[in-house]
Coordinates of C-alpha atoms in Angstrom, one line a residue:
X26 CA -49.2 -17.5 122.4
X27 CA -45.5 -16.3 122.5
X28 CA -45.0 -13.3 119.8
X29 CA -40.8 -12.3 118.7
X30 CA -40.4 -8.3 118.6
X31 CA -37.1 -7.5 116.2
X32 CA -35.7 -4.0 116.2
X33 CA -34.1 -4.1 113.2
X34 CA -30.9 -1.8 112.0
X35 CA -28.7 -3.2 114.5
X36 CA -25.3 -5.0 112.5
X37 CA -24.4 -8.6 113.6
X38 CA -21.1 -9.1 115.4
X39 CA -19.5 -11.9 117.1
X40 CA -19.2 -15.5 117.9
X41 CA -21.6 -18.0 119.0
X42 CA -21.9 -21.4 118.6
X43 CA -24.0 -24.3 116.5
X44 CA -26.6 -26.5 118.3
X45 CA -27.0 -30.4 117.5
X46 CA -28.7 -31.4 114.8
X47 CA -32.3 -31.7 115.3
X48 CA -32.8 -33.7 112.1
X49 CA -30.8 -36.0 113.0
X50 CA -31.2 -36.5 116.7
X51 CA -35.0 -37.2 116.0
X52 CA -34.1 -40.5 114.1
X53 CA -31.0 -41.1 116.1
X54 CA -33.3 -41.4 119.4
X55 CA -35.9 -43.4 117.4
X56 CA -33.2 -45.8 116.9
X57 CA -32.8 -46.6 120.7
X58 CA -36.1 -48.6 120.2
X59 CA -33.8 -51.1 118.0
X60 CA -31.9 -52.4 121.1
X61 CA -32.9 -53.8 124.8
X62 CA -29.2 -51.8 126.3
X63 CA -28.6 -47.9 126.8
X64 CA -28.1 -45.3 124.1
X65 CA -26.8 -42.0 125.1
X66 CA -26.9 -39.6 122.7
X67 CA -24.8 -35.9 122.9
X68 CA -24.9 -32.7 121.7
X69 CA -28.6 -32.5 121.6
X70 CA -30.6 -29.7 121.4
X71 CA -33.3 -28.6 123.6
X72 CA -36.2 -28.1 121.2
X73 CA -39.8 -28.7 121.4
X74 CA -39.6 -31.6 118.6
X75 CA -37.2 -33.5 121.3
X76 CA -39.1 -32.9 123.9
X77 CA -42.5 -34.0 122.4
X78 CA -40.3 -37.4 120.5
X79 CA -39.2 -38.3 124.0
X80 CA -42.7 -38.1 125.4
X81 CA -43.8 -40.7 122.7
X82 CA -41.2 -43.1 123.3
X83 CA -41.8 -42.7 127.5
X84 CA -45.3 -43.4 126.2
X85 CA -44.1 -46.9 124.5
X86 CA -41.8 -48.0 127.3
X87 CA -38.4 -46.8 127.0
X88 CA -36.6 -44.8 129.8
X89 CA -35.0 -41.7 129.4
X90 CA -32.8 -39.6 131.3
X91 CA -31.8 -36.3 130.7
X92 CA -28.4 -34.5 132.1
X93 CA -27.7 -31.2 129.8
X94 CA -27.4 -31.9 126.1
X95 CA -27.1 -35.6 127.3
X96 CA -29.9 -38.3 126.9
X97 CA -29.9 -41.7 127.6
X98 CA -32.7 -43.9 126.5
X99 CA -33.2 -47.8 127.4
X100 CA -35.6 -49.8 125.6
X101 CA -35.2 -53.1 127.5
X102 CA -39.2 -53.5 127.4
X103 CA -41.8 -52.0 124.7
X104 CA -44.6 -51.9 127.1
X105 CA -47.0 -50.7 124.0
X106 CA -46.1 -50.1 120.2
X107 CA -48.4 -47.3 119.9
X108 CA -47.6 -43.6 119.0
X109 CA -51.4 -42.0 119.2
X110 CA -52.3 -38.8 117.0
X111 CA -52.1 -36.9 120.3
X112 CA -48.7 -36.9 120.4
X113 CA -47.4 -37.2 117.0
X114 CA -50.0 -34.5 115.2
X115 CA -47.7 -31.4 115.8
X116 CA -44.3 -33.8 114.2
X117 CA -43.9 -35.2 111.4
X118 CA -40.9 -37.0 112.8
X119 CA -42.7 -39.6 114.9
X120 CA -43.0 -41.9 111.8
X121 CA -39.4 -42.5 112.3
X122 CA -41.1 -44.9 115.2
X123 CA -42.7 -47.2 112.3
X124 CA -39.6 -49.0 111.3
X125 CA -37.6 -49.6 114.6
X126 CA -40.7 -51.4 116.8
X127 CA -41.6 -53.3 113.3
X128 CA -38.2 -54.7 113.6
X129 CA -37.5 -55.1 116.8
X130 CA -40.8 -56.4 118.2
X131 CA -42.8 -56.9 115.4
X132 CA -45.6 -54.9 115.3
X133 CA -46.3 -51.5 115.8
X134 CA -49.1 -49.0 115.3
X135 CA -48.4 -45.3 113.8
X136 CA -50.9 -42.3 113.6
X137 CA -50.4 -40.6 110.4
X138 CA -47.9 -37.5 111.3
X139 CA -48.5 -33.9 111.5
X140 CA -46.0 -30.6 111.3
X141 CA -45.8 -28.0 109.3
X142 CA -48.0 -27.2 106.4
X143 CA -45.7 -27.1 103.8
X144 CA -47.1 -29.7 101.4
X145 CA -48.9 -33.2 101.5
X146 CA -45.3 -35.1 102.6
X147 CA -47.3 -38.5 102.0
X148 CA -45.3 -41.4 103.8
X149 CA -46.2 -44.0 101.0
X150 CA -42.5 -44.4 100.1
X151 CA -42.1 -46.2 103.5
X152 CA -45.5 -48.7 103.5
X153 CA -44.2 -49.4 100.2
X154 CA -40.5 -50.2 101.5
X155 CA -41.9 -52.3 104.2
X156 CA -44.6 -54.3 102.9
X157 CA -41.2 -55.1 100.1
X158 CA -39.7 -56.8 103.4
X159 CA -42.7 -59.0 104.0
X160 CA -44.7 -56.3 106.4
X161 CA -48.6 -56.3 106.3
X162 CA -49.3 -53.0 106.6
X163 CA -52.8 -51.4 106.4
X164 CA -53.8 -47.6 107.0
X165 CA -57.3 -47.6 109.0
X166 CA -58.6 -44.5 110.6
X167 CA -55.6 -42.6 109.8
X168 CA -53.4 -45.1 111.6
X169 CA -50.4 -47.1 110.2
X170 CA -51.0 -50.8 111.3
X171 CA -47.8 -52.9 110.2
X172 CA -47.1 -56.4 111.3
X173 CA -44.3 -58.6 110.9
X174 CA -42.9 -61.6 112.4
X175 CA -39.5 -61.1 111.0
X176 CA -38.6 -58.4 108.5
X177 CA -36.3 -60.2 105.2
X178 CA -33.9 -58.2 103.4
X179 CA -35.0 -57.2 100.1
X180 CA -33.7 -54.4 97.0
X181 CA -36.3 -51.4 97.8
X182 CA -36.1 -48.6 95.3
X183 CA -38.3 -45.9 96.6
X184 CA -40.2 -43.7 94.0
X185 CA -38.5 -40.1 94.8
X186 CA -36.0 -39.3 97.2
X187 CA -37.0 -39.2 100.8
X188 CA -35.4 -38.6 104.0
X189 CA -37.4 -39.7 106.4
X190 CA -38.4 -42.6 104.4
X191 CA -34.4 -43.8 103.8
X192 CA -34.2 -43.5 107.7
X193 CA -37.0 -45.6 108.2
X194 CA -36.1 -48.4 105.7
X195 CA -32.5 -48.1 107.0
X196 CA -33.6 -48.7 110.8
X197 CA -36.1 -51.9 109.5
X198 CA -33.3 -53.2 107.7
X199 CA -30.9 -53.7 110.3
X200 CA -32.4 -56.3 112.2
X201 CA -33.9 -57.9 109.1
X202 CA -33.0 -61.6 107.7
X203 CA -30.6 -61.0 105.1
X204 CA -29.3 -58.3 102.9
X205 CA -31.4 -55.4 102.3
X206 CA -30.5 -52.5 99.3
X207 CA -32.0 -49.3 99.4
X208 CA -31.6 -47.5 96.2
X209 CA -32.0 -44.3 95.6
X210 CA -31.3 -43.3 99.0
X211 CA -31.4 -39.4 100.4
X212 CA -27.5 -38.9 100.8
X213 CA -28.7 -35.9 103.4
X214 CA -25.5 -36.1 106.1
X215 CA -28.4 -36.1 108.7
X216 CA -28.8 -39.6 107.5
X217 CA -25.5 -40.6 107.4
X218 CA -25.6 -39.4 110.7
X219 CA -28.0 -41.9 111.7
X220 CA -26.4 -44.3 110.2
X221 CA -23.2 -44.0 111.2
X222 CA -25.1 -44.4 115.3
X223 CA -26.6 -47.5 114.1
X224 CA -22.9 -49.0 113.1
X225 CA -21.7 -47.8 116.3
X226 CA -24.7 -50.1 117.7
X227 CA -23.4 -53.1 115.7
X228 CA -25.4 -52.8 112.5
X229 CA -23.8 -53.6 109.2
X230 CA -24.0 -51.4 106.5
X231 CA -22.0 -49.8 103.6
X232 CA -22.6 -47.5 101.1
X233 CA -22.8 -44.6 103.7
X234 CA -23.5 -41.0 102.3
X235 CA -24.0 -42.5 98.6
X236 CA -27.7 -43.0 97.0
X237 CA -27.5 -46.6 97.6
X238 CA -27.3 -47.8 101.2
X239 CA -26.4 -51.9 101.4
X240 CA -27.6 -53.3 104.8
X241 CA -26.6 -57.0 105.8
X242 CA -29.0 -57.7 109.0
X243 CA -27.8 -58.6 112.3
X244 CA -29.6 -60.7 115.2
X245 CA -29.4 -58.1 117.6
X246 CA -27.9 -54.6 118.2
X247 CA -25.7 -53.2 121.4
X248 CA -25.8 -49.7 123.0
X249 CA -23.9 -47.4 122.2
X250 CA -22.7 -43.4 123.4
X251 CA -22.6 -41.0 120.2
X252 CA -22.5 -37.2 119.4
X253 CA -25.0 -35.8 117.2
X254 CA -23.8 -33.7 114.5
X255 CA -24.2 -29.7 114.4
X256 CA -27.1 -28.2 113.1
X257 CA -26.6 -27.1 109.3
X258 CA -30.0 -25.0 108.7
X259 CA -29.4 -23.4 112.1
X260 CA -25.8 -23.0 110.7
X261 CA -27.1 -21.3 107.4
X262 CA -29.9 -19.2 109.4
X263 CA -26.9 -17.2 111.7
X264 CA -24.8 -17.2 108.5
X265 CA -27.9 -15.5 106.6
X266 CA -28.7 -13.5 109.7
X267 CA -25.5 -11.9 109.8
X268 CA -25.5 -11.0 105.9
X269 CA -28.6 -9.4 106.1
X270 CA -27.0 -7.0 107.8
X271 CA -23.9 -6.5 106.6
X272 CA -22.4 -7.9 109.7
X273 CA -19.3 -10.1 110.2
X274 CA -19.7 -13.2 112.5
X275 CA -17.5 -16.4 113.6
X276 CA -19.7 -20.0 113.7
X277 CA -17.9 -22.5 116.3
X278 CA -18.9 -26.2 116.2
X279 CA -20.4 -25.6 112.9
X280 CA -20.8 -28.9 110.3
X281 CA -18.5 -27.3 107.3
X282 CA -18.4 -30.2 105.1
X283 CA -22.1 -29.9 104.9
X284 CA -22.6 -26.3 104.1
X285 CA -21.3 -26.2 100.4
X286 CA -24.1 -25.4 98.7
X287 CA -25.0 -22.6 101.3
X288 CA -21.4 -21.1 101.9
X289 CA -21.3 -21.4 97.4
X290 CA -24.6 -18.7 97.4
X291 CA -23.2 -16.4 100.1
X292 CA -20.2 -15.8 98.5
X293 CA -22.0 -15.2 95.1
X294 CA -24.1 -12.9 97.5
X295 CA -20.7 -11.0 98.2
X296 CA -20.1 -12.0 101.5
X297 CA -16.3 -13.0 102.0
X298 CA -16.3 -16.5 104.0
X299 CA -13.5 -18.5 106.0
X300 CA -13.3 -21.7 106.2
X301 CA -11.6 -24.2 109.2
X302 CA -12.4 -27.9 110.0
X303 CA -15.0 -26.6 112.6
X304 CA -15.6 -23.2 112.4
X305 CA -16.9 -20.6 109.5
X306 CA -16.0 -17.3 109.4
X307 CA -17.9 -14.5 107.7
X308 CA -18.3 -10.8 106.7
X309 CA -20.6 -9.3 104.7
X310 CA -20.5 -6.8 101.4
X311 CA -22.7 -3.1 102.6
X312 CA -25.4 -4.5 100.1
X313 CA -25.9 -8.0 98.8
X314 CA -26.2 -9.1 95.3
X315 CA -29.2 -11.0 94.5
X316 CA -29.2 -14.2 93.8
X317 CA -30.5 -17.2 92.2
X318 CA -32.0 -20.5 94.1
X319 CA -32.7 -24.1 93.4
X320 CA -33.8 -26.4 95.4
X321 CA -32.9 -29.8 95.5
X322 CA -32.4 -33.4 97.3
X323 CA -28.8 -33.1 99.0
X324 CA -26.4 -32.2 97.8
X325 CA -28.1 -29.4 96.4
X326 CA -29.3 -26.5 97.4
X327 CA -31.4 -27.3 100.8
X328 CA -35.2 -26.6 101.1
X329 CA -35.0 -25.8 104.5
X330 CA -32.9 -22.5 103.7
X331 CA -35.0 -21.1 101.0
X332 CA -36.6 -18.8 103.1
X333 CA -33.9 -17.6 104.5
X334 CA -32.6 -16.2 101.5
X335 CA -35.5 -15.0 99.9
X336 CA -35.5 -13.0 102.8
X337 CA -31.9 -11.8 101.6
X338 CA -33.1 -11.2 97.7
X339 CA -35.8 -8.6 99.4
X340 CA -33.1 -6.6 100.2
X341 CA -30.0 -7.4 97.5
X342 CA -29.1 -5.5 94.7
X343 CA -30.8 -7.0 91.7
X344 CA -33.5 -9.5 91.6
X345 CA -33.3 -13.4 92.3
X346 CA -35.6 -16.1 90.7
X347 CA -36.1 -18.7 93.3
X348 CA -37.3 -22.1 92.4
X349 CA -38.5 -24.7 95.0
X350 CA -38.7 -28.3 94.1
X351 CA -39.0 -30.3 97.0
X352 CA -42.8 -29.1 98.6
X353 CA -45.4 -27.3 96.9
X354 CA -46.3 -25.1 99.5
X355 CA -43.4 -23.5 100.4
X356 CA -43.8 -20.0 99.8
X357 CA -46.1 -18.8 102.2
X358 CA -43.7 -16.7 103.7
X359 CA -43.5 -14.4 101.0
X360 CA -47.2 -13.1 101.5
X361 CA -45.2 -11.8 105.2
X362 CA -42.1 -10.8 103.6
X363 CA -44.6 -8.6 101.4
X364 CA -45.8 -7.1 104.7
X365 CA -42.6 -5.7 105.9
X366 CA -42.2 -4.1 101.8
X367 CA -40.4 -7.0 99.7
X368 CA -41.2 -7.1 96.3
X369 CA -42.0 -10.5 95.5
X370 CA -43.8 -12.1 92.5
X371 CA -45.5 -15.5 93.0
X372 CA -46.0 -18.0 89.6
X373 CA -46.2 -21.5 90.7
X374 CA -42.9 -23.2 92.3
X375 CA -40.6 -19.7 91.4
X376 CA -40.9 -16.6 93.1
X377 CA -38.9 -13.2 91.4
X378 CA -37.6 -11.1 94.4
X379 CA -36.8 -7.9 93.2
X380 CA -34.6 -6.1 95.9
X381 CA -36.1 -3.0 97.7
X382 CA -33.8 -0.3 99.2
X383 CA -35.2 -1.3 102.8
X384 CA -37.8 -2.7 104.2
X385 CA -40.0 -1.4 107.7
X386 CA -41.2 -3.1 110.5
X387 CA -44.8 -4.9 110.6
X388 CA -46.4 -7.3 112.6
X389 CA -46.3 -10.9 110.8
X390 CA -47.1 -14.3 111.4
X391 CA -45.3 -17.3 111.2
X392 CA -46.6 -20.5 109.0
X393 CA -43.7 -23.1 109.3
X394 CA -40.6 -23.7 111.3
X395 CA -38.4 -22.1 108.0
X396 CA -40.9 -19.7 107.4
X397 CA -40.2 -18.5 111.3
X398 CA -36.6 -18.2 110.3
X399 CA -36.9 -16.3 107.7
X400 CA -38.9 -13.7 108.5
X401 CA -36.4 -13.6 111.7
X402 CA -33.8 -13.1 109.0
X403 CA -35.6 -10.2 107.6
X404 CA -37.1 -8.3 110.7
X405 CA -32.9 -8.3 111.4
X406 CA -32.9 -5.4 108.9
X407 CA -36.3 -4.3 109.0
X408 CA -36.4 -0.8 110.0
X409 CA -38.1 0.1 113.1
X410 CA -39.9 -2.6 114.6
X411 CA -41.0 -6.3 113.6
X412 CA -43.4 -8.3 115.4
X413 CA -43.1 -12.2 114.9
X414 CA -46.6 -14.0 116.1
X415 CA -46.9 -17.8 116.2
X416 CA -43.3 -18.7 116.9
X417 CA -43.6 -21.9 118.7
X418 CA -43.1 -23.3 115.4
X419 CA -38.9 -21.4 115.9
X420 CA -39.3 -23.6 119.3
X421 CA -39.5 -26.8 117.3
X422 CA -35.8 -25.9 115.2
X423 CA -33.8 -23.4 116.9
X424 CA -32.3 -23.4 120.3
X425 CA -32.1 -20.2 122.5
X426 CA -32.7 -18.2 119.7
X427 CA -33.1 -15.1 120.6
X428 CA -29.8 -15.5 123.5
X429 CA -27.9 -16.4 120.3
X430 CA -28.7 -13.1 118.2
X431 CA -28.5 -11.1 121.4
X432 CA -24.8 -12.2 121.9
X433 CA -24.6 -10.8 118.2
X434 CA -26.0 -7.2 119.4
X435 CA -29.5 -8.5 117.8
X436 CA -32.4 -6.4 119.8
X437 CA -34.6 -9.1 120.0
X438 CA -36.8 -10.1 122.7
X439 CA -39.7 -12.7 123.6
X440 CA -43.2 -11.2 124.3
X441 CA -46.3 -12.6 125.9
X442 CA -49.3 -12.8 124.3
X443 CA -50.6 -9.3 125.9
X444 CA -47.2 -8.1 125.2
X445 CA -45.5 -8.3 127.7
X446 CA -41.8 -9.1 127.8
X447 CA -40.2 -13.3 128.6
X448 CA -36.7 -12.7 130.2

């Protein structure tokens, strides 16, 4: 299993550029299952969650081609509606399968997703939205079963705010009969994304990037060739890296209008940012100030960056109180952090960070994808030298990671399992 070694101590400088999307292209590719003509999709990234999503839908029937950061799919026959636990136990993602072959062929059989362990993540929200638009759907032997001759619009109001489970319903409702209205929608611009592709196929739909999305179904839907947004977490994670260590860095291709809440804490960090239409600029203060962190549903403070700056706290003058209100087992990074000498104090959902005047090199282990990043963050400043172990859960997020921090005079490098150095 592939370990990171960080020498840390070494200030981040340069320019490099922001990746697609990867929580968006996963539902965007899903949705080539909701027409019989090509989709080509741009800009995306070459992760292990892509490659493993493009596997499943190979395994249903569609074609895919693959030319750079170019991938056409065709769906012109669903050979089998099936995505097996095999292939969708490491990705929580593959539910995004559910809603598209319910639509578009009328049946379609789901194992129960995996990923990472960062709380129970129950998909209930989308059964519930279904079976609203006339689906029978039973859960036997940890597989989704749903049936459907034709979908039929209906007002779905999901109990809390999911991502995933908006995408879902949002995909369903395009080909259903009628007008379906999905209150209290995610407003996440990954979704908007995705719906934004679907338009582009011929869907109908307003309300884009609001908490209530109106969809007026459509007999069938067209390809269509689209670019996938850039990547805001991996956006944040650079942005994060570099403050860590008090370095100054340029972001090209970067999604701005989606980094508010990130770019908001940085600067009450200390670090001074600049702003263009696709590009964000930023140099950072010789020691952070600590700061405090929410999270929340977009547009609030993201989930997917906490780690990343309680990695930043460890190290900040002051302390930061860091509450985390999306999953309840989200802090399992700390435990690490508290490896390399952060002074971190655990009560429930809020961890106290208390900043230390450095931290030292240790050899940690990775529990989820953000967890990964932000103990990458960390080992960044880390003196002497930081051993990440278990980092194929970085492989499912971030692409060419370690080139990326190289090009920013990171000493980073991939090792074999016996400890050998990759490239």
């Amino acid at each position: 299993m592939a370990k990171l070694r960080i020498v840390g101590g070494k200030r981040l400088q340069g320019e490099i550029a922001c990746s697609g999307a990867k929580n968006a292209v996963l539902p965007m590719l899903c949705a080539a299952l909701l027409t019989a003509e090509p989709v080509t999709i741009t800009g995306v990234p070459a992760l292990n969650d892509v490659e493993t999503l493009l596997k499943l839908l190979a395994r249903i029937g569609v074609t895919v081609s693959r030319e750079g950061d170019t991938v056409t799919l065709c769906a012109a026959t669903i050979a089998a509606p099936v995505a097996p636990y095999e292939l969708v136990k490491t990705m929580r993602a593959s539910i995004l399968v559910l809603g598209p072959l319910l639509a578009r062929v009328g049946e379609a059989e789901v194992s129960l997703p995996g990923g990472c362990a960062i709380g129970a993540r129950p998909v209930d929200q989308h059964l519930k939205g279904l079976a609203a638009m006339g689906a029978k759907v039973h859960v036997v032997h940890g597989n989704i079963h749903a049936r459907a001759a034709r979908l039929t619009g209906a007002r779905i109001v999901p109990d809390v705010v999911t991502v995933t489970g908006t995408e879902n319903l949002l995909m369903a409702a395009v080909l259903a009969d009628g007008v379906t209205v999905i209150e209290n929608a995610a407003r996440e611009p990954e979704v908007a994304d995705l719906a934004n592709l679907l338009v582009a196929m011929g869907a109908r739909i307003s309300g884009i990037g609001s908490d209530t999305l109106v969809v007026e179904g459509v007999e069938r839907l067209h390809g269509a060739t689209y670019r996938v947004m850039s990547d805001r977490i991996e956006a944040g994670t650079y942005l994060c890296a570099a403050a860590i260590t008090g370095g100054e860095i340029v972001l090209r291709d970067a999604p701005v209008a989606a980094l508010d809440a990130v770019v908001a804490k940085l600067r009450e960090a200390g670090c001074a940012i600049r702003c263009g239409e696709n590009w964000i600029a930023l140099t950072a203060p010789a020691r952070l100030k600590a700061v405090d962190i929410r999270t929340a549903p977009y547009p609030g403070f993201p989930t997917d960056m906490q780690a990343q700056f309680m990695a930043l706290d460890t190290v900040a003058q002051g302390s930061g109180v860091i509450r985390e209100t999306i999953f309840e087992n989200r802090f399992m990074h700390a435990v690490e952090l508290q490896r390399l000498g952060a002074n971190i104090h655990i009560d429930g959902a809020t961890a106290v960070v208390t900043g230390v005047d450095r931290l030292e090199g240790a050899e940690v282990m990775a529990t989820d994808l953000r967890a990964s990043a932000g103990l990458v963050v960390a080992g960044l400043v880390a003196e002497g030298e930081t051993v990440i172990d278990r980092i194929y859960h970085l492989d499912r997020g971030y692409e060419r990671l370690e080139t990326k921090l190289r090009a920013l005079g990171a000493k980073v490098a991939r090792l074999t399992e016996d400890g050998g150095e990759i490239g």
